[in-house]
XYZ file of C-alpha atoms in Angstrom:
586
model
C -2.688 13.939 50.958
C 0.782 14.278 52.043
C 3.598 17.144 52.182
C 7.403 17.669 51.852
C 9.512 14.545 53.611
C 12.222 15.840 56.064
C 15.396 15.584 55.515
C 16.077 12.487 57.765
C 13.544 10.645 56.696
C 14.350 11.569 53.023
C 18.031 9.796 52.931
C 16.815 6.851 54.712
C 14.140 6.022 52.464
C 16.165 7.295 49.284
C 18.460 4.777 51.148
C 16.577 1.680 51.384
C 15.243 2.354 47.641
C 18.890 2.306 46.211
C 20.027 -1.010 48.269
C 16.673 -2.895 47.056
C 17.481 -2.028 42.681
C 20.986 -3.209 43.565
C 20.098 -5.824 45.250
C 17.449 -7.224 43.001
C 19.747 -5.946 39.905
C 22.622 -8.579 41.075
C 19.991 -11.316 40.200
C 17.567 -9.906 37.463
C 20.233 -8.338 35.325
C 20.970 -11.042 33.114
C 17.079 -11.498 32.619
C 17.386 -7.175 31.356
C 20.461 -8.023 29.036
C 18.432 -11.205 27.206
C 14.801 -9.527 27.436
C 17.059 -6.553 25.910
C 18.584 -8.645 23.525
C 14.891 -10.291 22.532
C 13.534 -7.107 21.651
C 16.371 -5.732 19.051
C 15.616 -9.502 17.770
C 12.078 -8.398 17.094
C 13.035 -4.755 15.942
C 15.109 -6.309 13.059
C 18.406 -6.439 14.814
C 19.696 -10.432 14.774
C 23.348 -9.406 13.455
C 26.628 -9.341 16.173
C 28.984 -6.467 15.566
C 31.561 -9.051 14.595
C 29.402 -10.416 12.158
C 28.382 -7.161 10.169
C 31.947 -6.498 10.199
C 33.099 -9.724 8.823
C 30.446 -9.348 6.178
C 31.358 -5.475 4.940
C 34.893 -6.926 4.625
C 33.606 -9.504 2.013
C 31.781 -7.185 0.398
C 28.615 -8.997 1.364
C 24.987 -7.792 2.032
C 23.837 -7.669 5.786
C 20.293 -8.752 4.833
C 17.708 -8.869 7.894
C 14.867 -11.054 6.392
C 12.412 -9.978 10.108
C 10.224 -13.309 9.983
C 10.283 -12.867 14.001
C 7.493 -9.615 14.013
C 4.970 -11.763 12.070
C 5.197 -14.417 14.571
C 4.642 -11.928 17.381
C 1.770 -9.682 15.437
C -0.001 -13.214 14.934
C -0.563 -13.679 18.810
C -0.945 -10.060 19.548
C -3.268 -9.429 16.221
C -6.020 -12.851 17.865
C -5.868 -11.309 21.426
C -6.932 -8.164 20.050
C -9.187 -10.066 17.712
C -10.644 -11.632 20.598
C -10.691 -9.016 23.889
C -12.935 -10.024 26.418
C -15.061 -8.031 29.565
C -14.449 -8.320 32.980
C -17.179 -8.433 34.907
C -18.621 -8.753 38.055
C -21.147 -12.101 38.565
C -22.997 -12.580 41.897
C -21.970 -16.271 43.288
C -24.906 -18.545 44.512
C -27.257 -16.596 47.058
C -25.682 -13.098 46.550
C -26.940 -9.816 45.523
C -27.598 -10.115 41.772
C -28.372 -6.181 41.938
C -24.866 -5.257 43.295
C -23.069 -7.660 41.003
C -24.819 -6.102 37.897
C -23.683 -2.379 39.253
C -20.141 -3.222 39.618
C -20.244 -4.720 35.784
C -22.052 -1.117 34.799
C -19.305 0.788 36.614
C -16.436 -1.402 35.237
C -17.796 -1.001 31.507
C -17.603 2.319 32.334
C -14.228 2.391 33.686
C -12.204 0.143 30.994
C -14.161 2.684 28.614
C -12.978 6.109 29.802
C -9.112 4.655 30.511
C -9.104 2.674 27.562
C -8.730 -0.206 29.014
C -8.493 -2.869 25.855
C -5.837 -1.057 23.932
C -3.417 -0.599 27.679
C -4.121 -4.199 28.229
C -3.427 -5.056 24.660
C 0.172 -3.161 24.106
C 1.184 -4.671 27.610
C 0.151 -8.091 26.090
C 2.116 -7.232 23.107
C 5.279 -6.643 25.332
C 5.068 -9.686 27.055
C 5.351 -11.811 23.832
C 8.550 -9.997 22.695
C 10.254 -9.649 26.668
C 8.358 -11.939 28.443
C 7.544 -8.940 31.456
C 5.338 -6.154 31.442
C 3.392 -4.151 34.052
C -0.606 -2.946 33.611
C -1.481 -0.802 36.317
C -4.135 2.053 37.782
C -3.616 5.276 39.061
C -6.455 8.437 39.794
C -6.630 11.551 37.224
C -8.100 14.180 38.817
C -8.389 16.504 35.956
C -11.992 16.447 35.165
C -13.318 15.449 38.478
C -11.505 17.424 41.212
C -13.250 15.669 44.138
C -13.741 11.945 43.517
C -10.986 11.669 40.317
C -11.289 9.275 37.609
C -9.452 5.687 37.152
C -6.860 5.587 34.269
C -4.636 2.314 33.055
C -1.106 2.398 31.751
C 1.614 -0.289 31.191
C 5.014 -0.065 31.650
C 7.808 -2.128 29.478
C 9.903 -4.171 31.697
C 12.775 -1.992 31.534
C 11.059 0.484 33.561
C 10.356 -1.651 36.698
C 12.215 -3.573 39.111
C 10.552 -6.083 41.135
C 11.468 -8.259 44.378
C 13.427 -10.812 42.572
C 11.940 -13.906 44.587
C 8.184 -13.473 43.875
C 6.373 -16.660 42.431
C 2.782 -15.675 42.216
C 1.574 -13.362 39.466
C -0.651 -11.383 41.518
C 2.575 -10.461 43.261
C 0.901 -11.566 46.717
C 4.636 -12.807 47.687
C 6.625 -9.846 46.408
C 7.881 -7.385 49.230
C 9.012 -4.481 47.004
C 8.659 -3.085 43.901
C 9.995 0.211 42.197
C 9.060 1.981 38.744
C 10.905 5.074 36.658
C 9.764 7.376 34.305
C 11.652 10.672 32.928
C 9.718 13.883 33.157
C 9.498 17.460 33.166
C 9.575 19.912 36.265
C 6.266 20.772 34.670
C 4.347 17.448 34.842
C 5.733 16.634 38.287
C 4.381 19.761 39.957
C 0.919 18.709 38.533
C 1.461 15.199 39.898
C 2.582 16.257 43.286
C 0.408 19.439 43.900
C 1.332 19.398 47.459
C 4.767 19.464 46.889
C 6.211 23.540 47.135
C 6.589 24.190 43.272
C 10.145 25.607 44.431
C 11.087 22.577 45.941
C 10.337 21.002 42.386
C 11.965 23.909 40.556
C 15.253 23.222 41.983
C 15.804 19.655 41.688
C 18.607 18.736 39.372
C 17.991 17.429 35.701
C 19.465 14.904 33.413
C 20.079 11.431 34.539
C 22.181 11.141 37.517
C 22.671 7.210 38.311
C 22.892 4.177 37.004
C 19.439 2.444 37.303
C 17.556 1.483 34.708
C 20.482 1.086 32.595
C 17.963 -0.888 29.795
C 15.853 2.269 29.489
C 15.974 3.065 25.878
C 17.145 6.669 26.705
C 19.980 5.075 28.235
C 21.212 3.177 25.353
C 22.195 6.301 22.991
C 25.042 8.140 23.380
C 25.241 11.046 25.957
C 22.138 10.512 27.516
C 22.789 12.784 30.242
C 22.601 15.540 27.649
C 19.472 14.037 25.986
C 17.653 14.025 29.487
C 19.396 17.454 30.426
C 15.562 18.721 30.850
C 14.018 16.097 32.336
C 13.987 14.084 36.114
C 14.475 10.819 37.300
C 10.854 10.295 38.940
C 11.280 6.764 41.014
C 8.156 4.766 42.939
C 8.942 2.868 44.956
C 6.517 0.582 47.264
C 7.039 -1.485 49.908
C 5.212 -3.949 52.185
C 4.484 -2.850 55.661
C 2.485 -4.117 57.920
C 0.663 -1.409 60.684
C -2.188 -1.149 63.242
C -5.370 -1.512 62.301
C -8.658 -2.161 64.395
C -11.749 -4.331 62.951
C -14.893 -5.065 63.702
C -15.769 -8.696 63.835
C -18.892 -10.983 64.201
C -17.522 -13.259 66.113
C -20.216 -16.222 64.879
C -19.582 -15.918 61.108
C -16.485 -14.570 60.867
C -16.853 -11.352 59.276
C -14.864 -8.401 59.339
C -14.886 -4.725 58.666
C -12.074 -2.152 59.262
C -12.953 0.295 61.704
C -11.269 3.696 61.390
C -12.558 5.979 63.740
C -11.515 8.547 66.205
C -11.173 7.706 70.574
C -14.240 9.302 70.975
C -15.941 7.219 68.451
C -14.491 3.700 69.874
C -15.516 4.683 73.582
C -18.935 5.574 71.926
C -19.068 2.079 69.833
C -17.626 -0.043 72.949
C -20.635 1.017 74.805
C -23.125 0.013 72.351
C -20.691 -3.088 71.371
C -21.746 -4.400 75.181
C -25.639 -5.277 73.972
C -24.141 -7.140 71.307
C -21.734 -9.897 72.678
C -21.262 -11.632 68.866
C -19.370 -8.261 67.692
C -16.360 -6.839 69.363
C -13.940 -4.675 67.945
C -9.829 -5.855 67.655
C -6.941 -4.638 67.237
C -4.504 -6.150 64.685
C -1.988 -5.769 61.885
C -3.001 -5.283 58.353
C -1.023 -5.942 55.417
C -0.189 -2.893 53.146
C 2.445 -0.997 50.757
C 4.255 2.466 51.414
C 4.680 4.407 48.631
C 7.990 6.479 48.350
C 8.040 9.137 45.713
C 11.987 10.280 44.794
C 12.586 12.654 42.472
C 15.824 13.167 40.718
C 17.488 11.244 43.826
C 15.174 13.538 46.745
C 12.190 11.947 48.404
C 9.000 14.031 47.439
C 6.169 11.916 49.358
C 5.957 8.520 51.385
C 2.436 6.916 52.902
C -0.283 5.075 51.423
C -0.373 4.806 47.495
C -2.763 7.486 46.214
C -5.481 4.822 44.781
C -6.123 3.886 48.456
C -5.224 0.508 47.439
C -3.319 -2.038 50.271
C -1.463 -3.361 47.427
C 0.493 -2.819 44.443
C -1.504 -0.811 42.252
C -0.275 -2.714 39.150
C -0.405 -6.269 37.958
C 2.141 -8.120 35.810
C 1.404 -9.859 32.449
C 4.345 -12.379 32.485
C 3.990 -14.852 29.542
C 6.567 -17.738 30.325
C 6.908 -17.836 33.899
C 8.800 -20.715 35.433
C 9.577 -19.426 38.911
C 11.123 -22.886 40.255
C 14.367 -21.885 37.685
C 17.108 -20.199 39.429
C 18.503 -19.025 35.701
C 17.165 -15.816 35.420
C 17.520 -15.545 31.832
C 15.154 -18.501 31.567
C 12.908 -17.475 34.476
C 10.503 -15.301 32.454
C 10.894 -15.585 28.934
C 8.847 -13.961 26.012
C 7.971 -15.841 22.055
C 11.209 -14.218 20.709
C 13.650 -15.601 23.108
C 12.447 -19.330 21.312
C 12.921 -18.213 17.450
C 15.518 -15.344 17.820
C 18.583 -18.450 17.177
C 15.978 -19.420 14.086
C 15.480 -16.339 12.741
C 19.855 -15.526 12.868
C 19.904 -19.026 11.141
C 17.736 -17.848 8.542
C 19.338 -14.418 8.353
C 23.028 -16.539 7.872
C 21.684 -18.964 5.217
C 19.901 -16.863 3.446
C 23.016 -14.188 3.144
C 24.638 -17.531 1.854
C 22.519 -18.394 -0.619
C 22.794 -14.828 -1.783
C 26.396 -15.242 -2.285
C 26.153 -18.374 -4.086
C 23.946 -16.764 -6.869
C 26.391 -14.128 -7.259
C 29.344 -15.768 -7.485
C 27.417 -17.760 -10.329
C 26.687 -15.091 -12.476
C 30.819 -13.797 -12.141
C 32.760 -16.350 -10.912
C 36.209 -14.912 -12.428
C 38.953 -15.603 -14.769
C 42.449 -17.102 -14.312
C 44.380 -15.842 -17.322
C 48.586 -15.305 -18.145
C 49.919 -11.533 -17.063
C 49.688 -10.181 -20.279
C 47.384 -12.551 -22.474
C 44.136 -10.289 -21.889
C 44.633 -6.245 -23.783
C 42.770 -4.269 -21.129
C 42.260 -6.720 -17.637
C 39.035 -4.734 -16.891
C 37.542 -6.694 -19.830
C 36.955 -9.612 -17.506
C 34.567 -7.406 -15.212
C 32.131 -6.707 -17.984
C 28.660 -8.380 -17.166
C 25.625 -8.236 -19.175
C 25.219 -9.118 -22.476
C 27.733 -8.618 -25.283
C 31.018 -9.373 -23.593
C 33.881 -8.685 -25.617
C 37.240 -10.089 -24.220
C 40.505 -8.932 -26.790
C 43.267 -11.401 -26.431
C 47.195 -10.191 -27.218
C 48.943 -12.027 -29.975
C 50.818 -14.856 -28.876
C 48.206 -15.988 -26.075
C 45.885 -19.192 -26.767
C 42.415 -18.398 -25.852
C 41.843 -21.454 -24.649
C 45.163 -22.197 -22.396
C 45.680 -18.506 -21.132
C 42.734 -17.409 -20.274
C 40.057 -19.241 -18.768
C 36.687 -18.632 -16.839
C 36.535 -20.376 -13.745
C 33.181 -22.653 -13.325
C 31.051 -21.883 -10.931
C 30.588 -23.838 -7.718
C 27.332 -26.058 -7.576
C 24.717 -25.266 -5.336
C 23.421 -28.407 -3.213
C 20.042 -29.687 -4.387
C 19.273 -29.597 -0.501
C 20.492 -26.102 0.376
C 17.207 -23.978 -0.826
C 15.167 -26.408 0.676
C 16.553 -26.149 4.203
C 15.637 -22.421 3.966
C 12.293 -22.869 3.646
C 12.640 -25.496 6.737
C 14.623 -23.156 8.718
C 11.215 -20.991 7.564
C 8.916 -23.344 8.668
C 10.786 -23.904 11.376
C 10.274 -19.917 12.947
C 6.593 -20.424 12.945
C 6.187 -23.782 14.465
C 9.135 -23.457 17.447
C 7.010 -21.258 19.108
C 3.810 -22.863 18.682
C 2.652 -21.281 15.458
C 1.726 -23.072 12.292
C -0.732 -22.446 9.243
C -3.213 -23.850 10.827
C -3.570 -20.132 13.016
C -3.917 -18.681 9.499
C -6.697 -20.888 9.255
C -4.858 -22.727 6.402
C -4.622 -26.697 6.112
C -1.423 -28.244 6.256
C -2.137 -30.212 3.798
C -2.900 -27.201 1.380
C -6.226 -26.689 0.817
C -7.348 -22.969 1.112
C -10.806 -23.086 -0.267
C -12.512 -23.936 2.861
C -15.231 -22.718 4.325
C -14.732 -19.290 6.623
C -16.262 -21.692 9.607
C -13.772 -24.466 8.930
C -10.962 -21.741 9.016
C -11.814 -20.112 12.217
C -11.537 -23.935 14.110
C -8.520 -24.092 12.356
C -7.283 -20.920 13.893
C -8.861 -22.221 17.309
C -7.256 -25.657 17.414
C -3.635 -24.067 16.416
C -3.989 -22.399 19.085
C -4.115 -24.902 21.792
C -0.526 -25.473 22.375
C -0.411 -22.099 23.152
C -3.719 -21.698 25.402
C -1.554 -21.101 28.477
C -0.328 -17.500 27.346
C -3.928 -16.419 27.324
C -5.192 -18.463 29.767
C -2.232 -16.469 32.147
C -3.472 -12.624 30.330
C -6.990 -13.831 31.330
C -5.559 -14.385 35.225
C -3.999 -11.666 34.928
C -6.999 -9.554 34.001
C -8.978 -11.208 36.568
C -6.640 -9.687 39.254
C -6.581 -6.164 37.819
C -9.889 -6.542 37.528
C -9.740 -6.627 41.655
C -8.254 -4.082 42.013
C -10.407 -1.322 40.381
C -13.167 -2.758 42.273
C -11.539 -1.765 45.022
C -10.408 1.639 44.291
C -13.964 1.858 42.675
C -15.298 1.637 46.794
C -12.203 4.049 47.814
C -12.980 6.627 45.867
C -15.738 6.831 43.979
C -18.872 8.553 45.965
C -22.232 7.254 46.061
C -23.260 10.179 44.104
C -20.694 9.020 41.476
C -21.845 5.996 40.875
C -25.189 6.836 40.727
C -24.412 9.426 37.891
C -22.913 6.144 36.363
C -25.499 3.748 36.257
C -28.249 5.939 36.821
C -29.198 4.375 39.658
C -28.368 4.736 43.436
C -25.841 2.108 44.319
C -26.983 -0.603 46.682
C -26.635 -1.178 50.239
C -23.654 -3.746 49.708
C -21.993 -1.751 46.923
C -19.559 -0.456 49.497
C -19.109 -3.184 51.863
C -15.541 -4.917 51.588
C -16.748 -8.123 52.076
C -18.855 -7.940 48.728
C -16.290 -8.873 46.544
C -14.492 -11.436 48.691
C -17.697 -13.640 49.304
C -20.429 -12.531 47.481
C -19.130 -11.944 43.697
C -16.886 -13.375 41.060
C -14.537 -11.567 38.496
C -14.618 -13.133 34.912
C -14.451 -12.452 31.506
C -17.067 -11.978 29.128
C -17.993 -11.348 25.660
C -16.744 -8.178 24.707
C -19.378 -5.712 23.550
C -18.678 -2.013 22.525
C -21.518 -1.016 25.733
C -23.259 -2.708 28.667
C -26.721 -2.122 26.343
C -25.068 -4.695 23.483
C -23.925 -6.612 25.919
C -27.543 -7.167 27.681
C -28.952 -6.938 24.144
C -26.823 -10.063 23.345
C -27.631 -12.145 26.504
C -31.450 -11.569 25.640
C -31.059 -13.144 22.650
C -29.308 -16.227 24.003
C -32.256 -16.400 26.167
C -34.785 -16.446 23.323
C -32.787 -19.221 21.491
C -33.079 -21.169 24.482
C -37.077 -20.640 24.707
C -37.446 -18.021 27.038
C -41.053 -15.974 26.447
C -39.379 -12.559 25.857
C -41.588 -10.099 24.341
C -40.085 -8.552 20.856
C -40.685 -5.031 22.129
C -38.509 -5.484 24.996
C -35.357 -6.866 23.160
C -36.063 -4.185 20.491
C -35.728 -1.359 23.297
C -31.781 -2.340 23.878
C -31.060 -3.580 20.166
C -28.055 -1.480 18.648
C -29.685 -0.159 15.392
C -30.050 2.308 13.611
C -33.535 3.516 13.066
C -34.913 2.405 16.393
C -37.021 5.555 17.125
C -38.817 4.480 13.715
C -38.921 1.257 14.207
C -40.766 1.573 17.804
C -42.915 3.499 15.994
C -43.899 1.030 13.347
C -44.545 -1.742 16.194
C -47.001 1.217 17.961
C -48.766 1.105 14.819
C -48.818 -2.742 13.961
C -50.046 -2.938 17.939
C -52.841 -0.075 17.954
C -54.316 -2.029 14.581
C -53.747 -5.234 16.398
C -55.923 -4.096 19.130
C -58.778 -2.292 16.763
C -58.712 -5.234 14.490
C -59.336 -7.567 18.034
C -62.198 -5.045 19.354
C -63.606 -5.369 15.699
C -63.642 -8.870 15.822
C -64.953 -9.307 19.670
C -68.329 -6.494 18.331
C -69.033 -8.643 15.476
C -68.928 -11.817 17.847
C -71.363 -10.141 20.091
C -73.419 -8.984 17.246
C -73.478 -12.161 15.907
C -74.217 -14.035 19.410
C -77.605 -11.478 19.685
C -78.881 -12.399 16.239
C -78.338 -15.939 17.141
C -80.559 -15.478 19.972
């Protein structure tokens, strides 16, 4: 796959990697510091430094009341209520046979990688930071000769993107870099071509200053922390190279051709009986992939998926890419309640205080009128207060009222409550609640109540389903790169069709979209018979009984052999005694 990088070719690319995170830092840093600031918001962390200070000076609590994680868990806990499948439908005219294999293959895929619950915590990030990554990589740990396809996300403090892309499918972004911190150990088994010496002797610990929003890098001595551990950087980069293609000149279509000279002066002959195809040379569009470990380049060619393109797609959840702000560019749910929820952290430390100073307000009394001062702390029931001789109770000592709370103040707490869940599009109505109060509804009633509170906030999933849609490309694609027919067909359990390979299949002849989600392909064809049946179609009950998901079904084919064989006696019974009865007749 690839080898050690010279040294030449090592510090320029090490090189061009450091002057890109720079570069794009300058600009996407203040988006880190608020993103960074968002998620402590969400963790419970709403108080300034000044502020918790301020308050242990006044003796006063430093009360976080987190109202911010229910928001968050309330958009997070329907997505994962409601996870769709991507699958693979044939468009108008196309091979239904090849479409249905690619959906077989994909169940398959999001299955073994678990897909839902990578897409889900990526989902999850997004709503607290606004940025995260899902992306694909090949595992060759079971299957040493075609691999297998595995998901992960990445938080946004472990990426760095070209700062100027607009398009979530990152069609307009020209590089991109990731980190992660690992052992010696795991990089030799993730760069087996790499001399394990070469690996051995790379320095640990954390060496630079990238990253700097890493968790790691916000506790103290984090050199020491990572003193076993290696900076492992990828960084890609669009490139554009030679590449010839074979093209029917009438319709239009084109195949990359990537044979040998002997090959093309082989295929030019036989090109020369067939005017319509000829075979071109021109520039394709594809990302390097630069591996640097602990500051030394390790690997650089094509990314190991055999994809021509990032092998990861982002989940942004507010993206506005027309602002030149950067701290308002992307933007997660917590950036829009984290000034509501330190509101409601304030007041409610207020109100806290109030009570208090209600139940011991103090006492102004002469020097000398009280026998023991410490008296006038007592609290609880059965005070006693001893006044010296000479001292009217009344004039010399005397408890000072307490202040009166406003009749409004409690009540703009539960606004400033209110206030949390509705900023960000939330309301009662996602609890399937009434505004008006009425909880005894009906569990139908409930769920559109949960459905309509959620259209002002359609566009977040509408942008996870986009964003699903194009990661759904992309394993299709490393499906045909490196999955062999013999694969597939262990798969399905079928051989794979004649188009199941061909590039063009899923640029003209399919569509990726999202379905109901089903535990396997058999529910989900089990489910889409029924739908059928509803709608009149003549589907024999043995047939949807064959791909029902119960329990029991061996049994239960069993009983309809039975209820058929005395069917069919009870008919032949019937037809003799006709006949008999047609002779006597006679």
């Amino acid at each position: 796959m690839g080898g050690y990088v010279a040294t030449g070719t090592n510090n320029e690319k090490v090189f061009q990697f450091t002057q890109f995170f720079y570069d794009a830092y300058r600009t996407w840093g203040v988006y880190y510091a608020a993103a960074y600031r968002d998620l402590r918001a969400y963790a419970g962390d709403n108080w300034t430094n000044l502020e918790k200070s301020k308050l242990e000076k006044q003796n006063r609590m430093i009360l976080e009341l987190n109202k911010i994680r229910r928001v968050v868990n309330l958009y997070s806990g329907y997505e994962r209520e409601n996870r769709t499948a991507t699958v693979c439908t044939p468009v108008e005219g196309s091979d239904v046979q090849t479409a249905d294999q690619f959906s077989d293959v994909m169940y398959y895929v999001y299955d073994k990688a678990n897909a839902d619950y990578v897409i889900s915590e990526a989902f999850e990030h997004s709503l607290k930071t606004g940025l995260a990554i899902v992306g694909i990589y090949m595992d060759y740990s079971n299957d040493k000769v075609n691999g297998d396809i595995k998901l992960y996300w990445k938080p946004f403090n472990a990426l760095m993107l070209d700062p100027y892309f607009t398009k979530r499918d990152l069609s307009d972004c020209d590089q991109a870099s990731t980190r992660d911190l690992l052992s010696k150990e795991q990089i030799k088994s993730m760069l087996p071509w790499v001399d394990p010496s070469v690996i051995e002797n790379l320095p640990t610990g954390i060496r630079d200053n990238k990253y700097q929003y890493l968790g790691i890098y916000r506790q103290y001595n984090s050199t020491y922390i990572a003193k076993n551990l290696c900076t492992y950087d990828q960084y890609w980069k669009r490139i554009n190279k030679e590449q010839k293609y074979l093209v029917d000149m009438e319709t239009g279509v084109t195949e990359e051709w990537n044979g040998d000279k002997a090959e093309e002066k082989e295929l030019k002959e036989l090109l020369k009986q067939t005017p319509r195809l000829q075979l071109i040379t021109s520039h394709k569009r594809t990302v390097e992939l630069n591996i640097i470990v602990s500051g030394q380049l390790l690997y650089t060619g094509p990314d190991p998926s055999g994809l021509d393109t990032y092998p990861f797609i982002p989940v942004l959840l507010y993206h506005e890419p027309l602002i030149d702000t950067f701290e308002l560019k992307i933007q997660g749910i917590v950036r829009s309640v984290r000034d509501a929820q330190r509101q409601y952290n304030r007041r409610h430390s207020q109100i806290i205080d109030l009570m208090e100073s209600i139940i011991n307000t103090g006492w102004i009394t002469k020097n000398g009128a009280v026998l023991d001062p410490n008296m006038l702390m007592q609290a609880g029931q059965g005070k006693q207060i001893v006044v010296n001789e000479g001292y009217d109770v009344n004039a010399d000592v005397r408890e000072i009222s307490p202040p009166n709370i406003p009749p409004g103040y409690l009540q703009y707490q539960d606004i400033i409550d209110k206030n949390i869940m509705e900023i960000p599009g939330a309301s009662d109505e996602l609890l399937g609640l009434s505004s008006v109060g009425d909880s005894q509804v009906s569990g139908k009633l409930a769920e559109v109540r949960a459905s309509n509170g959620l259209k002002g906030n359609r566009g977040i999933f509408d942008n996870l389903e986009q964003s699903k849609k194009f990661l759904g490309k992309l394993i299709i694609e490393c499906i045909q790169k490196n999955y062999s027919p013999g694969k597939i067909e262990r798969i399905i359990g079928e051989e794979p069709s004649e188009q199941f390979f061909s590039g063009q299949f899923e640029e003209y002849d399919c569509a990726i979209k999202q379905a109901v989600k089903t535990a396997t392909q058999r529910e989900a064809y089990y489910y889409q018979l029924l739908q059928l049946v509803a709608l009149g179609a003549p589907i024999p009950w043995d047939k949807i009984l064959e791909v029902a998901p119960l329990q029991g079904n061996t049994k239960l084919h069993e009983i309809l052999a039975e209820q058929a064989e005395q069917a069919q006696q009870a008919a032949a019974a019937e037809q003799e005694a006709n006949e008999v009865k047609k002779m006597l007749d006679m």
